[in-house]
Every structure is written in structure tokens, then in C-alpha cells.
Amino acid sequence: MPKARQLNIATKLTIWACALIAVFFATSAYLFRQVRQDAEISSLIVTENHDLDASIQRMLERLYNVQNNIRRYRILGGDQAAVGFIVEDITRFGEILDQTLKKHPRYAKDWEPLTSEFQITLDPAGTTGEDLAPDATVRDWTDILEQSLLENGADTEARLTALRDAGAHAADVGLYGLAFCLLVGVGGSLALAFTLNRSLAEVRRGIRDLGAGGAPRDVRILSNDELGELALAFNAMAARLRREERMRADFIAMLSHEIRTPLTSVREAVDLIGSGTFGEVNAQQKRFLDIAEQESERLSDLLLRLLSVSRMESGELELNPSEVDGTGLVASTLERLLPTASAAGVTLVSEVPEGLTCRADPTHIRQVLTNLTGNAVKFSGRGGTVRVSAAREDGAVRFCVADNGPGIPPEEQDKIFLKYYREPSVRNSIDGAGLGLAISKRIVLAHQGRIWIESEPGKGAAFCFTLPDTPDKDYA
Ligand code: ADP
């Protein structure tokens, strides 16, 4: 067997599943990282920007109070209560500033003027009146803090934008990952199912043809995996079957030929003795000579059938189709079978309309009609009736041979067209070689026709076949 295998089905499945898992994990890992980043940005917004914003607001509030109290101090001409408020606000402002700088040291540089001037201004020893938190200084501080507030707002805005962009990107990646997984999953399964099914269908067809009694034919090898190997094994088996079939056909042909020559001599000798050429034959001798003649005729008939099967097997079925008088063909067949039918106590009835014609090889179709009618007579039993009918329908002529014999069980109906097959119930009681129907089927198929059986056990059987009006070249 050639070494053709590259990727077996298990490897293909594993690669496909790995690709799916890889994409799934890559997407999940990316989304996980993105969620963590988003959580970090959100936490920064809360712990840094929001906290800073609140602190600056509180400091500004204190400074606005200071400004108001300075104004009050001036209007009231040195109100000591206002001084007290100023000192308290400045002190609170200083504490908040300290705490904020501890939490957000990056503002140390920006707020340097605030801290240095704050130290000067709050020198507690004897600082009063105009020197106490001069108005201009407080305004500068307010400006610096408002500027920081704005910057912090812009920073918050930038972080929120980054958060939104990251979220949108994560959603995109998740969607693409999902779409890819779906594509690989559904597409991969469809592609896999298609290739597996294609290869399997090919092998199935070969097995079905073989089971239906067809000649063993090679199937196409469509893949290099286990199913390809199965197809190769099937082809090897088909080749062996063909070889054996040929050998059997050759053997049967040789045997038939070897038996026919001495058989002909025996028949001639029996005929000569029976005709009285060598002297008077008494009644008892005549009876035994008749039996010998009948038996040798049976033997000769069997040999003829065996020969025609082996010829058909080796493709030697040659058709010479012509316009045939179907009515006459049926009538002459029934006439030839009349002695056998009378001996068996069976009535033959023709139900073929006058002037029915068809395109066929008359010799072969006569053989089919003889086989089917002969079987019907054989299986009908004494007192039975065999009806042969024919009619034109849909571009073909349909022939049917119906009897009122035992019929054929449904499970046997497919098998009886196989070579050498005989139904178990008749194997030991009724003569036959199981070849008549196989030969008939070959002949009908060679005419592009169809042959089938309609039967219910106990209610007789009808064997029908069609002969389409096919142009001669189509028989080739
Ligand atoms: P043979 O008749 O020589 O055995 P055939 O190929 O003609 O071979 O028939 C095959 C089998 O089909 C028979 O053995 C029989 O079991 C069944 N058969 C054929 N014709 C009839 C029929 N008219 N009624 C019942 N069984 C039949």
C-alpha cells in the first residue's frame, strides 16, 4: 500500500482545537489585561485626581475666607475678630497644604511660592495688621491653586478619555476574537465535516454497489488520512475480488466447455438408442432413456446459463437491438414454455395488446422472458396461473410476469437478483442454480432498463422490467 498519509484525522482535529483554544485564550488574556489597566486608571482618578481636587477646593475656600476677612478688617479699621479668623483660616490652609503635599509631592515645585510665602506670612511672632497675609499674596496663591485645579481637571479628563478609548478597544478586540473563534469553530467544523463526508460517501458508494451485486469497482481516494487509507484498502479488496471473479469465470467457462462435448455425445447416443436405430426398445427402456434425455437436457441448460454468466462477467454481452414485435415475442416464448407449464399443471395467459413494439435485442429479451416465466411456472404449483403482460408507458415498454405462487418475503427481494442466490425455503425442494434472475438483470440493465419485483408473501409475485426507447448508440 503506498505511503500517502500526511495528516491523520486526529491530528487535523487537534490542530483545529488548538487554534480555537489559542485564539480564545489570547482574547481572554488581552481582555483581562485591559480590565486591570482600566481598574488602575479608575483608581488613579479616584485616589489622585478626585482627592487633589477636593483638597484644592478646601484650600481655596480658606483663601477666599482670608480675602473676605482682610476686606472686613480694612473696612472696620482693624477688627481683631477678623484677625482671629484670618489666622485660623491661614493655619487650616497651612495644614491642608501640608497634607496635600505629602500625598501629592509632585506639586511641591508648582506650589513652592505658596509654601515659602506661607512661612514668611505666618511667622507667629508679632505679625499683625497689614503684614498679616497681604492681599496680593493671597491672590497669587489663589491663582496658583486655581491653575492647579484646572490642570487637575484636564488630567482627569485625559484619564477618563484614555479609559473610554481602552474600553472601546477592548470591546473591539473581544468582538474580533469572538468572531474569529466562531469562524474557526463553525468554518472548521463545516470544512472537516465536508472532507470527512466526501471521503466516506465515496467508500460508502463502493460498498453499497458491491452489496447490491454490482461489479467491484475502485473508489476515488480523496484524502490522505485514515479515510484515504480505507479507500485504498477498499480498492485493494475490489482488485482481489475482480481477480477472483475472473478466475472463477475462466474456470466455469473451461469446465462448461469440457463437459459440453462429452454431454453432447451422451445425448446423441441416448437419442440414437431411443429412436430404435440399434434395435427394438421396450417400454421400460424407453422410460429410462427419456429420463436420461431430460436430465442431460437439464445439465446442458445449466451449462448454458453458467457460460452466459461468465461471458457477461467478462463484458462479452453484445446487444444487437432492433425494432421488435413485443406481442409476437411474448407469444413465441409462451408457446415454447407450454409443454413445461402443462406438465406442471399451470395455465399461461398473455395480456399483451396487439401490435406492441419495442427496441431491444430479441434473443436476449426472449431469454429474460423465458427465465421469468419459467420461474413463475416452477414456483406457481399445480393449478396456478401465470400472466404475462406488456404495455407502453413514459417512453418505455413495461413487461410483467405475475404468478399466484408463494411470493417472496420483503427481506429476500433485494438478494434474489444476486448471482447464485436462492431463497432458503426453496433451496432443498426446488431445482435451480440461482442464475436466471442475475442474467435477466444484466440483460435489462444493458438495455438501460430497470427490473424489479412486486410481491407479498403468500399472494404470488410479479417480476417487471422496462425497455426504454433508447437510440442504439446508447447501448454501448
Ligand atoms: P433459480 O430459479 O434457478 O434458483 P433464479 O435466479 O431464477 O434462480 O431465482 C433466484 C431465486 O429467486 C429462486 O431460487 C427463488 O428463491 C426466487 N424466485 C424467483 N422467481 C420466483 C417466483 N416467481 N416466485 C417465488 N420465488 C421466486
Short mmCIF file of C-alpha atoms and ligand atoms in Angstrom, two decimals:
data_model
loop_
_atom_site.label_atom_id
_atom_site.label_comp_id
_atom_site.label_asym_id
_atom_site.label_seq_id
_atom_site.Cartn_x
_atom_site.Cartn_y
_atom_site.Cartn_z
CA MET A 1 0.00 0.00 0.00
CA PRO A 2 1.56 3.39 -0.94
CA LYS A 3 2.62 5.63 1.90
CA ALA A 4 0.35 8.60 1.28
CA ARG A 5 -0.58 9.71 4.77
CA GLN A 6 0.36 13.23 5.83
CA LEU A 7 -2.11 14.45 8.41
CA ASN A 8 -4.44 11.98 10.06
CA ILE A 9 -7.92 12.90 11.29
CA ALA A 10 -6.84 13.05 14.94
CA THR A 11 -4.00 15.48 14.05
CA LYS A 12 -6.37 17.64 12.00
CA LEU A 13 -8.84 17.73 14.89
CA THR A 14 -6.08 18.54 17.39
CA ILE A 15 -4.70 21.38 15.26
CA TRP A 16 -8.17 22.79 14.81
CA ALA A 17 -8.98 22.56 18.54
CA CYS A 18 -5.56 24.09 19.45
CA ALA A 19 -6.18 27.02 17.09
CA LEU A 20 -9.56 27.60 18.73
CA ILE A 21 -8.15 27.39 22.26
CA ALA A 22 -5.20 29.66 21.36
CA VAL A 23 -7.47 32.37 19.96
CA PHE A 24 -9.81 32.03 22.89
CA PHE A 25 -7.02 32.34 25.45
CA ALA A 26 -5.25 35.18 23.62
CA THR A 27 -8.51 37.16 23.53
CA SER A 28 -9.29 36.42 27.17
CA ALA A 29 -5.72 37.33 28.28
CA TYR A 30 -5.89 40.61 26.39
CA LEU A 31 -9.30 41.46 27.87
CA PHE A 32 -8.07 40.56 31.35
CA ARG A 33 -5.03 42.85 30.99
CA GLN A 34 -7.27 45.60 29.65
CA VAL A 35 -9.68 45.30 32.59
CA ARG A 36 -6.76 45.55 35.05
CA GLN A 37 -5.43 48.63 33.30
CA ASP A 38 -8.88 50.20 33.40
CA ALA A 39 -9.15 49.42 37.09
CA GLU A 40 -5.77 51.10 37.68
CA ILE A 41 -6.80 54.22 35.76
CA SER A 42 -10.10 54.36 37.66
CA SER A 43 -8.28 54.01 40.95
CA LEU A 44 -5.87 56.82 39.96
CA ILE A 45 -8.79 59.06 39.09
CA VAL A 46 -10.36 58.41 42.49
CA THR A 47 -7.23 58.47 44.69
CA GLU A 48 -5.28 61.19 42.90
CA ASN A 49 -7.41 63.50 40.82
CA HIS A 50 -10.51 63.45 42.92
CA ASP A 51 -8.61 63.75 46.21
CA LEU A 52 -6.44 66.57 44.85
CA ASP A 53 -9.49 68.32 43.52
CA ALA A 54 -11.18 68.19 46.93
CA SER A 55 -8.02 69.40 48.74
CA ILE A 56 -7.51 72.33 46.39
CA GLN A 57 -11.17 73.26 46.75
CA ARG A 58 -10.80 73.27 50.54
CA MET A 59 -7.61 75.38 50.38
CA LEU A 60 -9.29 77.83 48.01
CA GLU A 61 -12.23 78.07 50.36
CA ARG A 62 -9.87 79.03 53.20
CA LEU A 63 -8.14 81.59 51.00
CA TYR A 64 -11.46 83.11 49.92
CA ASN A 65 -12.31 83.42 53.64
CA VAL A 66 -8.97 85.08 54.28
CA GLN A 67 -9.63 87.58 51.48
CA ASN A 68 -13.09 88.35 52.88
CA ASN A 69 -11.69 88.86 56.39
CA ILE A 70 -8.90 91.11 55.12
CA ARG A 71 -11.56 93.20 53.43
CA ARG A 72 -13.61 93.22 56.67
CA TYR A 73 -10.53 94.12 58.69
CA ARG A 74 -9.88 97.13 56.46
CA ILE A 75 -13.48 98.31 56.35
CA LEU A 76 -13.89 98.06 60.09
CA GLY A 77 -10.48 99.65 60.65
CA GLY A 78 -8.55 96.89 62.41
CA ASP A 79 -11.19 94.49 63.69
CA GLN A 80 -9.40 91.99 65.97
CA ALA A 81 -12.09 89.31 65.43
CA ALA A 82 -11.29 89.39 61.70
CA VAL A 83 -7.59 88.92 62.54
CA GLY A 84 -8.52 85.87 64.58
CA PHE A 85 -10.46 84.40 61.63
CA ILE A 86 -7.62 85.20 59.25
CA VAL A 87 -5.12 83.43 61.50
CA GLU A 88 -7.40 80.44 61.86
CA ASP A 89 -8.05 80.15 58.10
CA ILE A 90 -4.37 80.60 57.28
CA THR A 91 -3.49 77.93 59.86
CA ARG A 92 -6.10 75.49 58.41
CA PHE A 93 -4.89 76.35 54.94
CA GLY A 94 -1.33 75.53 56.04
CA GLU A 95 -2.40 72.16 57.44
CA ILE A 96 -4.32 71.21 54.32
CA LEU A 97 -1.36 72.32 52.17
CA ASP A 98 0.99 70.14 54.20
CA GLN A 99 -1.26 67.09 53.98
CA THR A 100 -1.84 67.58 50.28
CA LEU A 101 1.86 67.93 49.51
CA LYS A 102 2.54 64.75 51.44
CA LYS A 103 0.02 62.87 49.33
CA HIS A 104 0.89 64.59 46.07
CA PRO A 105 4.58 65.51 46.28
CA ARG A 106 4.75 66.24 42.55
CA TYR A 107 3.09 69.59 43.33
CA ALA A 108 5.98 70.66 45.62
CA LYS A 109 7.63 72.53 42.81
CA ASP A 110 4.49 74.21 41.46
CA TRP A 111 3.43 75.29 44.95
CA GLU A 112 6.87 76.42 46.13
CA PRO A 113 5.84 80.12 46.15
CA LEU A 114 2.88 79.11 48.30
CA THR A 115 4.94 77.33 50.94
CA SER A 116 7.76 79.88 51.19
CA GLU A 117 5.46 82.87 51.36
CA PHE A 118 3.23 80.97 53.73
CA GLN A 119 6.14 80.53 56.11
CA ILE A 120 7.00 84.21 55.97
CA THR A 121 3.41 85.30 56.39
CA LEU A 122 2.65 83.02 59.23
CA ASP A 123 5.62 83.87 61.30
CA PRO A 124 3.60 83.91 64.51
CA ALA A 125 5.88 86.27 66.43
CA GLY A 126 4.36 89.83 66.29
CA THR A 127 2.90 89.63 62.80
CA THR A 128 -0.18 91.82 62.74
CA GLY A 129 -2.19 94.26 60.70
CA GLU A 130 -1.17 94.93 57.10
CA ASP A 131 1.60 92.34 57.21
CA LEU A 132 -0.86 89.62 58.03
CA ALA A 133 -1.46 87.67 54.87
CA PRO A 134 -1.14 90.54 52.45
CA ASP A 135 -3.93 90.70 49.91
CA ALA A 136 -1.67 90.37 46.84
CA THR A 137 -0.01 87.25 48.19
CA VAL A 138 -3.34 85.58 48.86
CA ARG A 139 -4.46 86.46 45.36
CA ASP A 140 -1.29 84.92 43.92
CA TRP A 141 -1.87 81.80 45.96
CA THR A 142 -5.44 81.64 44.76
CA ASP A 143 -4.25 81.97 41.16
CA ILE A 144 -1.69 79.18 41.61
CA LEU A 145 -4.27 76.89 43.19
CA GLU A 146 -6.92 77.69 40.58
CA GLN A 147 -4.35 76.93 37.89
CA SER A 148 -3.60 73.59 39.61
CA LEU A 149 -7.33 72.92 39.82
CA LEU A 150 -7.65 73.45 36.09
CA GLU A 151 -4.63 71.24 35.36
CA ASN A 152 -6.02 68.53 37.59
CA GLY A 153 -9.36 68.79 35.78
CA ALA A 154 -7.57 68.42 32.43
CA ASP A 155 -5.62 65.44 33.79
CA THR A 156 -8.86 63.82 34.98
CA GLU A 157 -10.38 64.45 31.58
CA ALA A 158 -7.37 62.87 29.83
CA ARG A 159 -7.54 59.80 32.07
CA LEU A 160 -11.27 59.43 31.50
CA THR A 161 -10.71 59.67 27.74
CA ALA A 162 -7.99 57.01 27.98
CA LEU A 163 -10.39 54.86 29.99
CA ARG A 164 -13.12 55.22 27.38
CA ASP A 165 -10.71 54.50 24.49
CA ALA A 166 -9.32 51.46 26.27
CA GLY A 167 -12.86 50.19 26.89
CA ALA A 168 -13.82 50.66 23.25
CA HIS A 169 -10.63 48.93 22.08
CA ALA A 170 -11.23 46.04 24.49
CA ALA A 171 -14.79 45.68 23.16
CA ASP A 172 -13.43 45.62 19.58
CA VAL A 173 -10.79 43.02 20.42
CA GLY A 174 -13.37 40.91 22.27
CA LEU A 175 -15.70 41.09 19.29
CA TYR A 176 -12.97 40.21 16.77
CA GLY A 177 -11.80 37.34 19.00
CA LEU A 178 -15.34 36.04 19.27
CA ALA A 179 -15.91 36.40 15.54
CA PHE A 180 -12.63 34.62 14.82
CA CYS A 181 -13.49 31.81 17.26
CA LEU A 182 -16.90 31.46 15.62
CA LEU A 183 -15.35 31.49 12.16
CA VAL A 184 -12.70 28.92 13.05
CA GLY A 185 -15.22 26.88 15.05
CA VAL A 186 -18.10 26.82 12.60
CA GLY A 187 -15.99 27.08 9.43
CA GLY A 188 -13.55 24.46 10.68
CA SER A 189 -16.28 22.01 11.65
CA LEU A 190 -18.03 22.51 8.32
CA ALA A 191 -14.82 22.06 6.35
CA LEU A 192 -13.89 18.99 8.40
CA ALA A 193 -17.38 17.51 8.10
CA PHE A 194 -17.35 18.17 4.34
CA THR A 195 -13.98 16.48 3.73
CA LEU A 196 -14.79 13.53 6.02
CA ASN A 197 -18.21 13.11 4.46
CA ARG A 198 -16.85 13.32 0.90
CA SER A 199 -14.31 10.56 1.54
CA LEU A 200 -16.82 8.47 3.49
CA ALA A 201 -19.51 8.88 0.80
CA GLU A 202 -17.07 7.56 -1.79
CA VAL A 203 -16.29 4.41 0.26
CA ARG A 204 -19.98 4.04 1.14
CA ARG A 205 -20.90 4.16 -2.55
CA GLY A 206 -18.36 1.44 -3.34
CA ILE A 207 -19.65 -0.78 -0.52
CA ARG A 208 -23.29 -0.16 -1.50
CA ASP A 209 -22.60 -1.04 -5.16
CA LEU A 210 -20.83 -4.18 -4.06
CA GLY A 211 -23.68 -5.10 -1.70
CA ALA A 212 -26.22 -4.57 -4.49
CA GLY A 213 -24.39 -7.18 -6.57
CA GLY A 214 -22.51 -4.77 -8.85
CA ALA A 215 -19.03 -5.46 -10.16
CA PRO A 216 -16.30 -4.49 -7.64
CA ARG A 217 -15.12 -1.05 -8.77
CA ASP A 218 -12.35 1.20 -7.43
CA VAL A 219 -13.39 4.26 -5.42
CA ARG A 220 -11.66 7.63 -5.64
CA ILE A 221 -9.08 8.47 -2.97
CA LEU A 222 -9.97 11.99 -1.87
CA SER A 223 -7.81 12.46 1.23
CA ASN A 224 -4.51 11.37 2.67
CA ASP A 225 -5.85 10.48 6.10
CA GLU A 226 -7.35 7.32 7.62
CA LEU A 227 -10.34 7.55 5.25
CA GLY A 228 -7.90 7.69 2.32
CA GLU A 229 -6.33 4.52 3.73
CA LEU A 230 -9.79 2.98 3.99
CA ALA A 231 -10.41 3.80 0.32
CA LEU A 232 -7.02 2.29 -0.58
CA ALA A 233 -7.88 -0.86 1.38
CA PHE A 234 -11.28 -1.00 -0.34
CA ASN A 235 -9.60 -0.70 -3.76
CA ALA A 236 -7.17 -3.47 -2.84
CA MET A 237 -10.14 -5.64 -1.83
CA ALA A 238 -12.03 -4.74 -5.05
CA ALA A 239 -8.96 -5.65 -7.13
CA ARG A 240 -8.72 -9.01 -5.34
CA LEU A 241 -12.43 -9.66 -5.87
CA ARG A 242 -12.08 -8.81 -9.58
CA ARG A 243 -9.13 -11.18 -9.86
CA GLU A 244 -11.03 -13.97 -8.15
CA GLU A 245 -14.15 -13.29 -10.21
CA ARG A 246 -12.09 -13.52 -13.40
CA MET A 247 -10.50 -16.76 -12.24
CA ARG A 248 -13.92 -18.20 -11.39
CA ALA A 249 -15.37 -17.11 -14.73
CA ASP A 250 -12.41 -18.66 -16.56
CA PHE A 251 -12.78 -21.82 -14.56
CA ILE A 252 -16.53 -22.07 -15.23
CA ALA A 253 -16.02 -21.36 -18.92
CA MET A 254 -13.35 -24.05 -19.14
CA LEU A 255 -15.41 -26.55 -17.15
CA SER A 256 -18.59 -25.91 -19.14
CA HIS A 257 -16.73 -26.35 -22.37
CA GLU A 258 -15.09 -29.58 -21.17
CA ILE A 259 -18.44 -31.01 -20.01
CA ARG A 260 -20.47 -29.93 -23.02
CA THR A 261 -18.51 -32.05 -25.53
CA PRO A 262 -18.99 -35.41 -23.74
CA LEU A 263 -22.55 -34.38 -22.83
CA THR A 264 -23.40 -33.84 -26.49
CA SER A 265 -22.08 -37.35 -27.23
CA VAL A 266 -24.21 -38.79 -24.40
CA ARG A 267 -27.34 -37.02 -25.69
CA GLU A 268 -26.72 -38.20 -29.24
CA ALA A 269 -26.19 -41.76 -28.03
CA VAL A 270 -29.41 -41.67 -25.96
CA ASP A 271 -31.25 -40.20 -28.92
CA LEU A 272 -29.96 -42.90 -31.27
CA ILE A 273 -30.87 -45.72 -28.88
CA GLY A 274 -34.25 -44.21 -28.20
CA SER A 275 -35.03 -43.87 -31.91
CA GLY A 276 -34.54 -47.68 -32.28
CA THR A 277 -31.51 -47.44 -34.56
CA PHE A 278 -29.81 -50.25 -32.67
CA GLY A 279 -32.85 -52.45 -32.24
CA GLU A 280 -36.25 -52.52 -30.64
CA VAL A 281 -36.59 -50.56 -27.32
CA ASN A 282 -39.13 -51.84 -24.81
CA ALA A 283 -41.37 -49.56 -22.70
CA GLN A 284 -39.22 -49.72 -19.58
CA GLN A 285 -36.04 -48.99 -21.54
CA LYS A 286 -37.87 -46.10 -23.25
CA ARG A 287 -38.85 -44.65 -19.85
CA PHE A 288 -35.26 -44.71 -18.59
CA LEU A 289 -33.95 -43.31 -21.86
CA ASP A 290 -36.47 -40.43 -21.54
CA ILE A 291 -35.26 -39.72 -18.01
CA ALA A 292 -31.64 -39.77 -19.24
CA GLU A 293 -32.57 -37.37 -22.05
CA GLN A 294 -34.37 -34.98 -19.67
CA GLU A 295 -31.50 -34.99 -17.20
CA SER A 296 -28.87 -34.37 -19.87
CA GLU A 297 -31.04 -31.55 -21.21
CA ARG A 298 -31.17 -30.06 -17.72
CA LEU A 299 -27.42 -30.38 -17.46
CA SER A 300 -26.95 -28.76 -20.84
CA ASP A 301 -29.28 -25.91 -19.84
CA LEU A 302 -27.33 -25.35 -16.62
CA LEU A 303 -24.06 -25.28 -18.55
CA LEU A 304 -25.53 -22.74 -20.96
CA ARG A 305 -26.53 -20.48 -18.08
CA LEU A 306 -23.15 -20.79 -16.43
CA LEU A 307 -21.50 -19.93 -19.71
CA SER A 308 -23.68 -16.89 -20.32
CA VAL A 309 -22.97 -15.59 -16.80
CA SER A 310 -19.24 -15.97 -17.21
CA ARG A 311 -19.44 -14.29 -20.62
CA MET A 312 -21.38 -11.38 -19.13
CA GLU A 313 -18.88 -11.12 -16.29
CA SER A 314 -16.06 -10.68 -18.76
CA GLY A 315 -18.03 -7.96 -20.54
CA GLU A 316 -18.96 -10.05 -23.56
CA LEU A 317 -22.65 -9.13 -23.57
CA GLU A 318 -23.13 -7.80 -27.07
CA LEU A 319 -26.50 -6.36 -27.96
CA ASN A 320 -27.95 -6.16 -31.46
CA PRO A 321 -31.04 -4.02 -30.88
CA SER A 322 -33.76 -3.70 -33.47
CA GLU A 323 -37.44 -2.85 -33.68
CA VAL A 324 -39.03 -5.95 -32.11
CA ASP A 325 -42.63 -7.17 -32.25
CA GLY A 326 -43.25 -7.41 -28.48
CA THR A 327 -46.60 -9.19 -28.90
CA GLY A 328 -45.01 -11.88 -31.07
CA LEU A 329 -42.02 -12.19 -28.73
CA VAL A 330 -44.24 -12.92 -25.72
CA ALA A 331 -46.44 -15.29 -27.73
CA SER A 332 -43.49 -17.35 -29.00
CA THR A 333 -41.92 -17.51 -25.53
CA LEU A 334 -45.17 -18.79 -24.02
CA GLU A 335 -45.50 -21.31 -26.82
CA ARG A 336 -42.07 -22.75 -26.08
CA LEU A 337 -42.87 -22.99 -22.38
CA LEU A 338 -46.31 -24.50 -22.92
CA PRO A 339 -45.22 -28.18 -22.59
CA THR A 340 -43.41 -27.45 -19.30
CA ALA A 341 -46.40 -25.45 -17.98
CA SER A 342 -48.87 -28.21 -18.98
CA ALA A 343 -46.71 -30.84 -17.30
CA ALA A 344 -46.71 -28.68 -14.13
CA GLY A 345 -50.49 -28.05 -14.35
CA VAL A 346 -50.01 -24.29 -14.77
CA THR A 347 -52.04 -22.08 -17.12
CA LEU A 348 -50.21 -19.46 -19.19
CA VAL A 349 -52.09 -16.27 -20.09
CA SER A 350 -50.85 -13.47 -22.37
CA GLU A 351 -52.19 -9.99 -21.72
CA VAL A 352 -50.18 -8.16 -24.36
CA PRO A 353 -52.04 -5.79 -26.72
CA GLU A 354 -51.77 -6.41 -30.43
CA GLY A 355 -49.07 -4.56 -32.37
CA LEU A 356 -46.88 -3.64 -29.37
CA THR A 357 -43.31 -2.94 -30.49
CA CYS A 358 -40.13 -2.07 -28.62
CA ARG A 359 -36.41 -1.51 -29.29
CA ALA A 360 -34.39 -4.43 -27.98
CA ASP A 361 -32.12 -7.35 -28.74
CA PRO A 362 -34.78 -10.05 -29.37
CA THR A 363 -32.57 -13.03 -28.42
CA HIS A 364 -31.63 -11.57 -25.07
CA ILE A 365 -35.10 -10.28 -24.22
CA ARG A 366 -36.57 -13.68 -25.09
CA GLN A 367 -34.09 -15.14 -22.60
CA VAL A 368 -35.32 -12.71 -19.91
CA LEU A 369 -38.97 -13.55 -20.61
CA THR A 370 -38.15 -17.27 -20.60
CA ASN A 371 -36.30 -17.01 -17.28
CA LEU A 372 -39.09 -15.05 -15.58
CA THR A 373 -41.94 -17.14 -16.99
CA GLY A 374 -40.01 -20.39 -16.31
CA ASN A 375 -39.57 -19.33 -12.67
CA ALA A 376 -43.25 -18.34 -12.39
CA VAL A 377 -44.29 -21.78 -13.69
CA LYS A 378 -41.79 -23.52 -11.41
CA PHE A 379 -42.96 -21.69 -8.28
CA SER A 380 -46.73 -21.50 -9.01
CA GLY A 381 -47.52 -25.10 -8.29
CA ARG A 382 -50.24 -27.23 -9.81
CA GLY A 383 -53.42 -25.29 -10.66
CA GLY A 384 -51.59 -21.95 -10.77
CA THR A 385 -51.87 -19.25 -13.42
CA VAL A 386 -49.04 -17.18 -14.90
CA ARG A 387 -49.94 -13.92 -16.59
CA VAL A 388 -47.54 -12.12 -18.91
CA SER A 389 -48.49 -8.52 -19.64
CA ALA A 390 -46.87 -5.64 -21.50
CA ALA A 391 -47.81 -2.01 -22.01
CA ARG A 392 -46.28 1.21 -23.24
CA GLU A 393 -45.61 3.92 -20.60
CA ASP A 394 -43.46 7.10 -20.46
CA GLY A 395 -41.13 6.40 -23.38
CA ALA A 396 -40.65 2.73 -22.47
CA VAL A 397 -42.36 -0.64 -22.68
CA ARG A 398 -43.09 -2.38 -19.39
CA PHE A 399 -43.28 -6.19 -19.24
CA CYS A 400 -44.61 -8.05 -16.17
CA VAL A 401 -44.75 -11.75 -15.36
CA ALA A 402 -47.13 -12.43 -12.48
CA ASP A 403 -47.90 -15.70 -10.72
CA ASN A 404 -50.00 -16.80 -7.77
CA GLY A 405 -47.25 -18.83 -6.11
CA PRO A 406 -45.78 -18.43 -2.60
CA GLY A 407 -44.33 -14.96 -3.25
CA ILE A 408 -41.06 -13.65 -1.83
CA PRO A 409 -40.56 -12.16 1.67
CA PRO A 410 -39.55 -8.44 1.62
CA GLU A 411 -36.12 -9.09 3.19
CA GLU A 412 -35.26 -11.54 0.38
CA GLN A 413 -36.40 -9.33 -2.50
CA ASP A 414 -33.09 -7.45 -2.91
CA LYS A 415 -30.99 -10.60 -2.69
CA ILE A 416 -32.66 -12.80 -5.29
CA PHE A 417 -31.06 -10.83 -8.15
CA LEU A 418 -27.59 -11.73 -6.83
CA LYS A 419 -25.65 -14.43 -8.63
CA TYR A 420 -26.08 -17.97 -7.21
CA TYR A 421 -28.55 -16.71 -4.59
CA ARG A 422 -31.56 -18.91 -3.86
CA GLU A 423 -34.15 -18.25 -1.23
CA PRO A 424 -33.56 -20.57 1.80
CA SER A 425 -37.12 -22.00 1.74
CA VAL A 426 -36.70 -23.39 -1.82
CA ARG A 427 -33.05 -24.42 -1.74
CA ASN A 428 -33.74 -28.04 -0.93
CA SER A 429 -37.13 -28.51 -2.57
CA ILE A 430 -36.98 -26.81 -5.98
CA ASP A 431 -34.37 -27.14 -8.73
CA GLY A 432 -32.23 -24.22 -9.76
CA ALA A 433 -28.80 -22.63 -9.78
CA GLY A 434 -29.68 -19.07 -8.75
CA LEU A 435 -28.55 -17.65 -12.10
CA GLY A 436 -31.71 -16.85 -14.07
CA LEU A 437 -32.55 -13.56 -12.34
CA ALA A 438 -28.88 -12.40 -12.27
CA ILE A 439 -28.65 -12.97 -16.04
CA SER A 440 -32.02 -11.24 -16.62
CA LYS A 441 -30.94 -8.22 -14.58
CA ARG A 442 -27.69 -7.86 -16.56
CA ILE A 443 -29.57 -8.00 -19.84
CA VAL A 444 -32.21 -5.46 -18.78
CA LEU A 445 -29.55 -3.07 -17.39
CA ALA A 446 -27.60 -3.38 -20.64
CA HIS A 447 -30.78 -2.15 -22.37
CA GLN A 448 -30.79 0.88 -19.98
CA GLY A 449 -33.92 -0.58 -18.41
CA ARG A 450 -34.99 -1.40 -14.86
CA ILE A 451 -36.06 -4.68 -13.30
CA TRP A 452 -37.92 -5.11 -10.03
CA ILE A 453 -40.24 -7.35 -8.07
CA GLU A 454 -43.63 -6.72 -6.52
CA SER A 455 -44.63 -9.41 -4.07
CA GLU A 456 -46.40 -10.13 -0.86
CA PRO A 457 -45.64 -13.47 0.77
CA GLY A 458 -48.47 -15.92 0.11
CA LYS A 459 -50.00 -13.74 -2.61
CA GLY A 460 -47.74 -14.51 -5.55
CA ALA A 461 -45.04 -12.45 -7.20
CA ALA A 462 -44.79 -10.15 -10.20
CA PHE A 463 -41.44 -9.57 -11.90
CA CYS A 464 -41.44 -6.45 -14.08
CA PHE A 465 -38.89 -4.80 -16.33
CA THR A 466 -38.82 -1.83 -18.65
CA LEU A 467 -37.19 -1.34 -22.03
CA PRO A 468 -36.77 2.35 -22.85
CA ASP A 469 -36.92 3.61 -26.43
CA THR A 470 -33.16 4.17 -26.39
CA PRO A 471 -31.14 5.04 -29.51
CA ASP A 472 -28.77 2.22 -30.49
CA LYS A 473 -25.56 4.11 -29.67
CA ASP A 474 -26.64 4.40 -26.02
CA TYR A 475 -26.39 0.65 -25.53
CA ALA A 476 -22.61 0.79 -25.90
P1 ADP B 1 -33.26 -20.36 -9.83
O1 ADP B 1 -34.68 -20.19 -10.14
O2 ADP B 1 -32.53 -21.12 -10.85
O3 ADP B 1 -32.97 -20.77 -8.45
P2 ADP B 1 -33.22 -17.54 -10.21
O4 ADP B 1 -32.09 -16.57 -10.27
O5 ADP B 1 -34.12 -17.59 -11.40
O6 ADP B 1 -32.58 -18.93 -9.93
O7 ADP B 1 -34.08 -17.25 -8.93
C1 ADP B 1 -33.43 -16.99 -7.71
C2 ADP B 1 -34.37 -17.24 -6.55
O8 ADP B 1 -35.45 -16.30 -6.57
C3 ADP B 1 -35.06 -18.57 -6.58
O9 ADP B 1 -34.24 -19.55 -6.03
C4 ADP B 1 -36.30 -18.31 -5.75
O10 ADP B 1 -35.97 -18.41 -4.40
C5 ADP B 1 -36.64 -16.89 -6.07
N1 ADP B 1 -37.68 -16.75 -7.10
C6 ADP B 1 -37.51 -16.45 -8.41
N2 ADP B 1 -38.69 -16.38 -9.05
C7 ADP B 1 -39.65 -16.62 -8.13
C8 ADP B 1 -41.09 -16.69 -8.16
N3 ADP B 1 -41.77 -16.47 -9.29
N4 ADP B 1 -41.74 -16.94 -7.01
C9 ADP B 1 -41.07 -17.16 -5.86
N5 ADP B 1 -39.71 -17.12 -5.76
C10 ADP B 1 -39.02 -16.86 -6.88
#
